[in-house]
Coordinates of C-alpha atoms in Angstrom, one line a residue:
M1 CA 95.5 72.9 51.8
K2 CA 97.3 72.0 48.8
L3 CA 99.9 69.2 48.9
K4 CA 103.2 69.6 47.1
T5 CA 103.1 67.7 43.6
I6 CA 106.4 65.6 43.0
M7 CA 108.0 64.3 39.8
L8 CA 105.4 65.1 37.2
A9 CA 102.9 65.6 39.1
G10 CA 99.7 53.6 45.3
A11 CA 95.6 40.3 54.0
M12 CA 97.7 41.1 57.1
S13 CA 101.1 40.0 58.0
V14 CA 103.4 40.4 60.7
A15 CA 107.0 41.0 60.7
A16 CA 109.3 41.4 63.8
T17 CA 113.1 40.4 64.1
V18 CA 116.0 41.3 66.1
A19 CA 118.8 44.3 65.1
G20 CA 120.6 43.2 61.8
A21 CA 124.3 44.5 60.8
E22 CA 122.9 46.6 57.9
C23 CA 121.2 49.0 60.7
A24 CA 122.9 52.4 61.9
F25 CA 121.3 51.7 65.4
E26 CA 119.2 49.2 67.3
N27 CA 115.9 50.2 68.2
T28 CA 114.8 49.2 71.6
V29 CA 111.5 51.0 71.6
P30 CA 108.6 49.2 70.4
I31 CA 107.0 50.7 67.1
K32 CA 104.4 49.5 64.7
S33 CA 103.6 50.5 61.2
L34 CA 100.1 50.2 59.0
S35 CA 100.4 50.6 55.2
A36 CA 99.5 48.7 52.2
G37 CA 100.4 45.4 51.3
F38 CA 102.2 45.4 47.9
E39 CA 105.6 44.6 47.3
A40 CA 107.5 48.1 47.8
W41 CA 105.7 48.4 51.3
K42 CA 107.0 44.6 52.0
A43 CA 110.5 45.6 51.1
V44 CA 110.6 48.8 53.1
T45 CA 109.0 47.0 56.5
D46 CA 111.2 44.3 56.3
A47 CA 114.3 46.6 56.3
M48 CA 112.8 48.4 59.3
A49 CA 112.4 45.2 61.0
E50 CA 116.0 44.3 60.8
C51 CA 116.7 47.2 63.2
G52 CA 114.9 45.8 66.4
E53 CA 111.5 46.4 68.1
F54 CA 109.0 46.6 65.1
S55 CA 106.3 45.2 63.7
A56 CA 104.2 45.8 60.2
S57 CA 100.7 45.1 59.3
L58 CA 100.7 45.1 55.4
D59 CA 96.9 45.6 54.8
Q60 CA 95.0 46.5 51.9
E61 CA 92.2 47.8 53.9
F62 CA 94.7 50.3 55.8
R63 CA 92.7 53.3 54.1
E64 CA 89.8 52.2 56.3
K65 CA 91.8 51.6 59.6
Q66 CA 94.2 54.4 59.6
P67 CA 92.1 57.5 60.6
E68 CA 90.7 55.6 63.8
A69 CA 93.9 53.6 64.4
F70 CA 95.7 57.2 64.8
A71 CA 93.0 59.2 66.3
A72 CA 93.3 56.6 69.3
D73 CA 95.5 58.5 72.2
P74 CA 98.0 56.6 72.0
A75 CA 97.8 55.8 68.6
L76 CA 97.8 52.3 67.6
Y77 CA 100.3 52.8 65.1
Q78 CA 103.2 54.9 64.7
I79 CA 104.0 54.8 61.5
G80 CA 101.7 55.0 58.6
G81 CA 101.9 54.3 54.6
V82 CA 100.3 57.1 53.0
A83 CA 99.6 58.3 49.5
N84 CA 98.2 61.6 47.7
A85 CA 94.6 61.3 48.8
T86 CA 95.0 58.7 51.9
M87 CA 97.1 61.2 53.6
I88 CA 94.3 64.0 53.4
P89 CA 92.0 62.6 56.3
L90 CA 94.8 62.1 58.8
L91 CA 96.2 65.9 58.1
N92 CA 92.5 67.1 58.3
A93 CA 92.4 65.2 61.7
G94 CA 95.4 66.3 62.9
T95 CA 96.8 62.8 63.7
I96 CA 99.9 62.9 61.9
R97 CA 102.8 65.2 63.2
P98 CA 105.0 67.9 61.2
L99 CA 108.5 66.3 60.4
D100 CA 111.0 68.9 60.0
D101 CA 112.7 68.7 63.3
L102 CA 113.2 64.9 62.7
I103 CA 114.4 65.7 59.3
A104 CA 117.1 67.8 60.5
K105 CA 118.4 65.4 62.9
Y106 CA 117.9 62.0 60.9
G107 CA 117.0 63.0 57.5
Q108 CA 120.6 64.0 55.7
N109 CA 120.0 61.6 52.8
L110 CA 116.5 62.8 51.9
T111 CA 116.1 64.6 48.5
P112 CA 114.0 67.7 48.1
N113 CA 111.2 66.0 45.9
Q114 CA 110.8 63.6 48.8
L115 CA 109.7 66.2 51.0
I116 CA 105.6 66.6 51.0
K117 CA 104.8 69.9 52.5
V118 CA 101.8 71.4 53.4
D119 CA 101.7 75.3 53.9
G120 CA 105.6 75.0 54.2
T121 CA 105.8 72.2 56.9
T122 CA 106.7 68.8 56.0
Y123 CA 104.1 65.8 57.0
A124 CA 105.5 63.0 54.6
V125 CA 108.5 61.6 53.3
A126 CA 107.6 60.1 49.9
M127 CA 109.6 56.9 49.0
M128 CA 107.9 56.2 45.2
V129 CA 105.8 57.4 42.8
N130 CA 102.9 54.8 41.3
A131 CA 100.4 54.9 38.6
Q132 CA 98.1 52.4 37.0
H133 CA 99.3 51.9 33.4
L134 CA 99.1 48.9 30.8
M135 CA 100.3 45.8 31.7
Y136 CA 100.1 43.0 28.8
R137 CA 101.1 39.5 27.8
E138 CA 103.7 40.0 25.0
D139 CA 103.6 36.5 24.0
I140 CA 99.6 36.3 23.6
L141 CA 99.8 39.9 21.7
T142 CA 102.7 38.3 19.6
D143 CA 100.9 35.2 18.5
L144 CA 97.8 36.9 17.7
G145 CA 99.3 40.0 15.7
I146 CA 98.1 42.2 17.8
A147 CA 99.8 45.8 18.1
V148 CA 100.5 47.1 21.9
P149 CA 97.2 49.2 22.5
T150 CA 97.5 53.1 23.0
T151 CA 93.7 53.8 23.4
Y152 CA 90.9 52.6 25.1
A153 CA 89.4 51.9 21.7
E154 CA 92.6 50.0 20.6
V155 CA 92.3 48.0 24.0
L156 CA 88.6 46.6 23.6
E157 CA 89.6 45.8 20.0
A158 CA 92.3 43.8 21.0
A159 CA 90.3 42.2 23.7
A160 CA 87.7 41.3 21.4
K161 CA 90.5 39.2 19.1
I162 CA 91.8 37.8 22.2
K163 CA 88.3 36.5 23.3
E164 CA 88.0 34.9 20.0
A165 CA 91.1 33.3 20.0
G166 CA 90.0 31.6 23.5
V167 CA 93.7 31.6 24.7
V168 CA 93.1 32.8 28.2
D169 CA 89.9 33.0 30.7
Y170 CA 89.1 36.5 30.2
P171 CA 91.2 39.4 28.0
L172 CA 91.2 41.8 30.4
G173 CA 91.3 42.2 34.4
G174 CA 90.6 45.7 36.4
T175 CA 90.4 47.1 39.8
F176 CA 86.6 47.4 39.7
K177 CA 85.7 46.5 43.3
T178 CA 83.1 48.4 44.6
G179 CA 84.7 51.5 46.9
W180 CA 87.8 52.9 46.4
N181 CA 88.9 50.9 43.5
L182 CA 85.9 51.5 41.2
G183 CA 86.0 55.3 42.4
E184 CA 89.8 55.0 41.1
E185 CA 89.1 53.7 37.7
F186 CA 86.5 56.1 36.9
I187 CA 88.8 59.2 38.1
N188 CA 91.6 58.0 36.1
M189 CA 89.2 57.6 33.0
Y190 CA 87.7 60.9 33.3
L191 CA 91.4 62.8 34.1
G192 CA 91.9 61.2 30.6
E193 CA 89.2 62.9 29.3
G194 CA 90.0 66.2 30.5
G195 CA 87.4 66.2 33.0
Q196 CA 87.3 68.5 36.0
F197 CA 85.9 66.9 39.2
V198 CA 84.8 70.2 41.3
G199 CA 84.2 73.8 40.2
A200 CA 83.6 76.7 41.9
G201 CA 82.2 76.7 45.3
N202 CA 83.3 73.3 45.7
M203 CA 80.5 72.3 43.5
P204 CA 80.7 68.6 41.5
T205 CA 81.2 68.9 37.8
L206 CA 80.6 65.2 36.6
N207 CA 77.5 65.3 35.0
N208 CA 78.9 65.8 31.2
E209 CA 80.0 64.5 28.0
A210 CA 83.4 63.5 29.3
G211 CA 81.9 61.7 32.3
V212 CA 79.8 59.8 30.0
R213 CA 82.5 58.9 27.9
A214 CA 84.3 57.5 30.8
L215 CA 81.1 55.7 32.2
E216 CA 80.9 54.0 28.9
T217 CA 84.4 53.0 28.8
L218 CA 84.3 51.4 32.1
K219 CA 81.6 49.3 30.9
A220 CA 82.5 48.1 27.7
M221 CA 85.8 47.1 29.3
T222 CA 83.3 44.6 31.8
E223 CA 82.3 42.7 28.4
Y224 CA 86.0 41.1 28.7
M225 CA 86.3 40.7 32.4
D226 CA 85.6 38.2 35.2
P227 CA 82.0 38.4 35.8
E228 CA 83.0 38.8 39.4
Y229 CA 84.5 42.3 38.6
L230 CA 83.0 44.4 41.3
V231 CA 85.1 42.5 44.1
S232 CA 88.3 42.5 41.9
D233 CA 90.9 44.8 43.6
S234 CA 94.8 45.1 42.8
T235 CA 95.5 41.7 44.6
Y236 CA 93.0 40.2 42.6
V237 CA 94.2 41.4 39.3
Q238 CA 97.6 40.5 40.2
Q239 CA 96.5 37.1 40.7
Q240 CA 94.7 36.7 37.7
F241 CA 98.0 37.7 35.8
Q242 CA 100.0 35.3 37.6
Q243 CA 97.8 32.5 37.3
G244 CA 97.7 33.0 33.6
K245 CA 93.7 34.1 33.6
I246 CA 94.2 37.5 31.7
A247 CA 96.1 39.0 28.9
M248 CA 95.9 42.7 30.0
A249 CA 95.0 45.1 32.6
N250 CA 95.7 48.6 33.7
L251 CA 97.2 47.9 37.0
W252 CA 99.5 49.9 39.5
A253 CA 103.4 50.1 38.7
S254 CA 103.5 48.7 42.3
R255 CA 102.5 45.3 41.2
A256 CA 104.6 44.8 38.1
A257 CA 107.3 43.2 40.1
A258 CA 104.8 40.3 41.1
M259 CA 104.7 39.4 37.6
D260 CA 108.4 38.3 37.5
D261 CA 107.9 36.4 41.1
E262 CA 109.1 32.5 40.2
A263 CA 107.6 31.6 43.9
E264 CA 104.2 32.3 42.6
S265 CA 104.0 33.3 39.1
M266 CA 103.3 31.2 36.1
V267 CA 104.0 34.1 33.7
V268 CA 107.8 35.2 34.6
G269 CA 109.1 37.1 31.8
K270 CA 106.0 37.3 29.7
V271 CA 104.1 40.5 31.1
V272 CA 105.5 43.7 29.8
M273 CA 104.6 47.2 30.7
A274 CA 103.4 50.3 28.6
A275 CA 101.9 53.5 29.1
A276 CA 98.4 54.1 30.1
P277 CA 95.9 54.0 27.3
M278 CA 95.1 57.5 26.2
G279 CA 91.7 59.2 26.9
S280 CA 90.8 62.1 24.5
A281 CA 93.0 64.5 26.7
R282 CA 96.0 62.7 28.1
P283 CA 96.7 59.1 29.7
A284 CA 93.8 57.5 31.7
S285 CA 95.8 57.4 34.7
S286 CA 96.8 59.6 37.8
L287 CA 100.3 59.8 39.2
W288 CA 100.7 59.2 43.2
W289 CA 103.5 59.2 45.3
D290 CA 103.7 56.7 48.3
G291 CA 105.5 57.8 51.5
I292 CA 105.6 57.7 55.4
V293 CA 103.9 59.9 58.1
L294 CA 104.2 59.5 62.0
A295 CA 101.2 59.8 64.3
T296 CA 100.9 62.7 66.6
N297 CA 99.6 60.8 69.5
M298 CA 102.9 59.1 70.7
T299 CA 105.9 60.2 72.7
D300 CA 108.8 62.0 71.7
E301 CA 111.2 59.1 72.3
Q302 CA 108.8 56.8 70.2
A303 CA 108.7 59.7 67.2
D304 CA 112.4 59.5 67.1
A305 CA 112.7 56.0 67.3
A306 CA 109.8 55.5 64.6
F307 CA 111.8 58.4 62.3
R308 CA 114.9 56.8 62.4
L309 CA 113.5 53.3 61.4
A310 CA 111.8 54.7 58.6
M311 CA 115.0 56.2 57.4
E312 CA 116.5 52.6 57.8
G313 CA 113.6 51.3 55.9
I314 CA 114.0 54.1 52.4
D315 CA 117.7 53.7 52.5
A316 CA 120.2 53.1 49.5
E317 CA 121.0 49.5 50.7
M318 CA 117.2 48.8 50.6
V319 CA 116.4 50.1 47.3
K320 CA 120.0 48.0 46.1
A321 CA 118.2 45.1 47.2
N322 CA 114.9 45.6 46.0
N323 CA 115.6 47.9 42.8
D324 CA 112.6 47.0 40.6
A325 CA 110.0 46.5 43.5
A326 CA 109.0 50.4 42.9
V327 CA 109.7 53.5 41.1
W328 CA 111.6 54.8 44.0
L329 CA 112.2 58.2 44.8
I330 CA 115.5 57.2 46.6
P331 CA 119.0 57.9 45.6
G332 CA 120.5 54.8 44.2
Y333 CA 117.5 53.6 42.3
E334 CA 118.2 52.6 38.4
P335 CA 115.0 52.3 36.4
G336 CA 114.2 49.0 34.9
K337 CA 112.1 47.3 32.5
L338 CA 109.5 47.4 35.0
A339 CA 109.4 50.9 35.3
I340 CA 109.0 51.5 31.5
G341 CA 105.2 51.6 32.0
A342 CA 105.0 54.2 35.0
A343 CA 107.9 56.4 33.0
A344 CA 106.0 56.4 29.8
T345 CA 102.6 56.9 31.5
A346 CA 104.1 60.3 33.1
A347 CA 106.0 61.4 30.2
A348 CA 102.9 61.2 28.1
G349 CA 101.3 64.0 30.4
A350 CA 99.2 61.9 33.2
A351 CA 97.7 64.3 35.7
P352 CA 98.7 64.1 39.0
Y353 CA 95.6 62.6 41.5
P354 CA 94.0 65.8 42.9
A355 CA 94.1 65.2 46.5
S356 CA 92.1 67.6 48.3
G357 CA 89.3 67.6 51.1
P358 CA 86.4 67.8 48.6
M359 CA 87.9 65.1 46.2
G360 CA 87.9 62.7 49.3
I361 CA 84.3 63.1 49.6
M362 CA 84.0 62.8 45.7
H363 CA 86.1 59.5 45.5
T364 CA 84.0 57.9 47.9
E365 CA 80.4 58.9 46.5
L366 CA 82.0 57.6 43.2
G367 CA 83.2 54.4 44.7
N368 CA 79.3 53.8 46.3
G369 CA 77.4 54.8 43.1
L370 CA 79.1 53.7 40.0
S371 CA 78.1 50.2 40.2
A372 CA 74.6 50.9 39.7
Y373 CA 75.5 51.9 35.9
L374 CA 77.8 49.0 35.1
T375 CA 74.9 46.3 36.5
G376 CA 72.4 48.3 34.2
A377 CA 70.4 49.7 37.4
K378 CA 70.5 53.1 36.0
D379 CA 71.4 55.1 32.9
A380 CA 75.0 56.9 32.8
Q381 CA 73.2 60.6 33.2
T382 CA 71.1 59.3 36.2
T383 CA 74.2 57.6 38.0
L384 CA 76.1 60.9 37.6
A385 CA 73.6 63.1 38.8
D386 CA 72.9 61.0 41.7
I387 CA 76.7 60.4 42.6
E388 CA 76.6 64.8 42.5
A389 CA 73.5 64.9 44.9
A390 CA 75.3 62.5 47.1
Y391 CA 78.6 64.4 47.1
I392 CA 76.5 67.8 47.6
T393 CA 74.9 66.4 50.7
A394 CA 78.5 64.8 52.0
A395 CA 80.3 68.3 51.4
K396 CA 77.5 70.5 53.1
E397 CA 78.0 68.5 56.3
A398 CA 81.5 68.9 56.2
G399 CA 81.5 72.6 55.5
L400 CA 82.9 72.5 51.8
V401 CA 79.4 73.4 50.3
E402 CA 77.1 76.3 51.4

């Protein structure tokens, strides 16, 4: 199966309230959602919660929890927040339902590039695009006479100058947490080098010069990062920025708005967005969409209510109130300064995340195997060879490799 590409091609809290005046209907069917926990999802689920019976779980471990929760019968959640890759396991398991009938009834305000189709059938409604791109402390770079880095060589040069100046705890932040995050860091870097992850027969194609360069760049970055980088996820890096502990990071566009959140940020107005640094072939990033799916295992009445709530959550009124929380695909969005980095990354030719069944396995094995190189337990080629071997074993078990 191949997903449709859009544009040029991501702690638990619960919210519930009574119907609000902004809603087109008052929902009386209990509906629950499970999604990531960044600002855009908070804005969307808050808008849904205004319409009646609804509760939202905003959880950074959503990708691990969704498959089992949606496989339950009835499903534990009716609405899921997904992205390119996190939709694949649900789709393959048959736990998300086609949406074309509901779109015909309630999706009159959706645009064609919001409809994520597989083999001609719509399974998700995209609400935003996301990418990791460079965020930097403009005041620090200006004070030290450092030009905005455009390549990773320049990032490392800038990091060395910032470290010497001692103006922050660590020059760099990075989402290097062992598992999905670390796998994504390599994927971005390897895409930037023009790398391909699988070839003929779904066989892996990592152990090459581009793969070694990607690893070497990641390891070079760790010299300028918090020594606890293997537990550093998006929220960790966001908070490092907000607390004034770091000067640069390649972080998700969906985190940009948090830099100017006066309630929790000490660096309001100081963090500026730019394109992801270039690899040798393209920006070292990948383009993602985030959107909404509905569980298969629920009643038609629940599905009807869930979809109507979803449409309330991603309408023009929500965007108007939260314009800078994301790079929205929703009519009414006006790109602002916080979207500059994502737009520049896309314009420079960043590749879409190559979501597929084999890539899901590859991402897992990368996340599990890369730390051995970063900690010095293995050299680059051994690390890549072992990841390829683990991938082949898992892909054979999944019937993807003979």
